[in-house]
């Protein structure tokens, strides 16, 4: 597991451009939305409200959902998947290695996003362990989903970007990444309940910006946990199928 | 025997791909599996490597069924370069060693040993993407070796390489054999098998149609030498050969005439005097002659790309004479 995570991080480290964009994009989005919502007034409150959504939507979405897809597609394109298949490494440990690698990436992005937010006067108002748990569950949900898409659908790197933008960005908007979802009309609010990003955003905003406790975000955590478990099961199943296909190819 | 394959059968899409395949590989030898496209080489490799499960039959390594943990004792070198191009040679090998359960100080020792085995110590810290195709192939072999397997299985290890890189890989495989490794390779290149393998199996339609050492296989052709004759009138040439009591085979634009006794070029030319001969070669029986005979398609053009370019790779004298 550590071996797989270490290898992924080494590869990411050698491709600094991805790392820079994974830091630059959320940083710029946070600055823009934080300053827009400040409306010339106090930036502290504005960045309090903006940072959680930007972390979940602009940072973790692209790294922890798009990243595992790219990892799996890359393994397939470079034929290394065959070597992994033949090794005694069980699929679950391979998956945990991918998850661990993107946890490290997520930790770095969290430091960048909250570092900027703190610089503009924001604060983390709730329980830090609860915040870490929400971010961790979000990473798990994204990575499992990415694992599923990577194993099931994406055959080449070019196939990754289109669906990610076409399906992912609307889910980000619906999930209230860039605005308060209370402005959504009732039918869209109902649809948002099915969007895991909505639950990630709402839970982290409640804890980070409003200081909410475990009980207040329990429903969101339950949905998120259930989604992550479901995505993990289908993701591992898709991975097993991918290995069989690779073996028979 | 290190590896014993018994009664291996496989069907795909209702078609028999392997039909009761039996062969064995001895410790310290290079065993080559040859065969035309569709003969079952890749299916056999996939089963031995663990990609596919056979419908029937048994594969035993050191007397134990090959499966589960026993697979750690096998190293696989796929036909494609299967490496991480952005990582260095050392980082790649570390990853693959740990993947096979090598731990602690043994990792660095095995990585260094494998780099030394394939002659890439000086490039250990270069990213794979910066290596030449031949160096990447050698590292591909090292990735199969790094966990110190008792058997290394290579699928077409030199496919797509230029002559110089191919010769480098051949030297590497010979070195590995000399150090006591056991190698099983599938190949399309007859010269590769002829040069490297102590024993060769020729697969046809999923069955082992011939097997043995190079000498044993050559012994299947009842000839002391083969004369390759290019002639304006091949039909007349063949009639003359038959009249002289010589067997012949069509080999592309040549006619291969089997000579029961060794002869000189002048002697052969004299036997076919009066015919418009464009070219004449005289050489010992080669694997190519045996292969053509075994696969039963004597009119198929030679699959050996090196034969016309690398005379040095073909053992024995090879002389040309143009009248």
GROMACS .gro file of C-alpha atoms in nm, chain A residues 3-4 7 10-11 14-15 75 78-80 82-89 93 244 246-249, chain B residues 12 46 49 51-52 72 76 78 80-87 91 95-96 98-100 140 143-144:
model
   50
    3UNK     CA    1   0.470   0.125  -0.207
    4UNK     CA    2   0.183   0.214  -0.442
    7UNK     CA    3   0.515   0.550  -0.648
   10UNK     CA    4   0.691   1.020  -0.696
   11UNK     CA    5   0.528   1.036  -1.038
   14UNK     CA    6   0.813   1.448  -1.129
   15UNK     CA    7   0.522   1.612  -1.312
   75UNK     CA    8  -0.129   0.216  -1.586
   78UNK     CA    9   0.194   0.204  -2.009
   79UNK     CA   10   0.107  -0.168  -1.976
   80UNK     CA   11   0.216  -0.159  -1.611
   82UNK     CA   12  -0.025  -0.629  -1.634
   83UNK     CA   13   0.273  -0.632  -1.401
   84UNK     CA   14   0.054  -0.515  -1.111
   85UNK     CA   15  -0.201  -0.784  -1.199
   86UNK     CA   16   0.065  -1.054  -1.189
   87UNK     CA   17   0.209  -0.940  -0.858
   88UNK     CA   18   0.078  -1.079  -0.530
   89UNK     CA   19  -0.065  -0.734  -0.441
   93UNK     CA   20  -0.426  -0.275  -0.119
  244UNK     CA   21  -0.950  -0.969  -1.609
  246UNK     CA   22  -0.623  -0.677  -1.932
  247UNK     CA   23  -0.525  -1.037  -1.869
  248UNK     CA   24  -0.733  -1.163  -2.154
  249UNK     CA   25  -0.617  -0.895  -2.397
  261UNK     CA   26  -1.164  -1.945  -2.680
  295UNK     CA   27  -0.064  -1.587  -2.066
  298UNK     CA   28   0.218  -1.587  -1.650
  300UNK     CA   29  -0.320  -1.386  -1.698
  301UNK     CA   30  -0.541  -1.674  -1.805
  321UNK     CA   31   0.631  -1.516  -0.668
  325UNK     CA   32   0.740  -1.208  -1.619
  327UNK     CA   33   0.581  -0.883  -2.117
  329UNK     CA   34   0.546  -0.435  -2.421
  330UNK     CA   35   0.771  -0.202  -2.222
  331UNK     CA   36   0.581  -0.202  -1.892
  332UNK     CA   37   0.760   0.065  -1.688
  333UNK     CA   38   0.689   0.408  -1.538
  334UNK     CA   39   0.860   0.649  -1.778
  335UNK     CA   40   0.887   0.945  -1.540
  336UNK     CA   41   1.054   0.741  -1.268
  340UNK     CA   42   1.272   0.385  -0.865
  344UNK     CA   43   0.857  -0.043  -0.688
  345UNK     CA   44   0.846  -0.380  -0.863
  347UNK     CA   45   0.836  -0.429  -0.317
  348UNK     CA   46   0.532  -0.531  -0.520
  349UNK     CA   47   0.665  -0.889  -0.498
  389UNK     CA   48   1.196  -0.433  -1.875
  392UNK     CA   49   1.184  -0.554  -1.369
  393UNK     CA   50   1.100  -0.921  -1.418
   0.00000   0.00000   0.00000
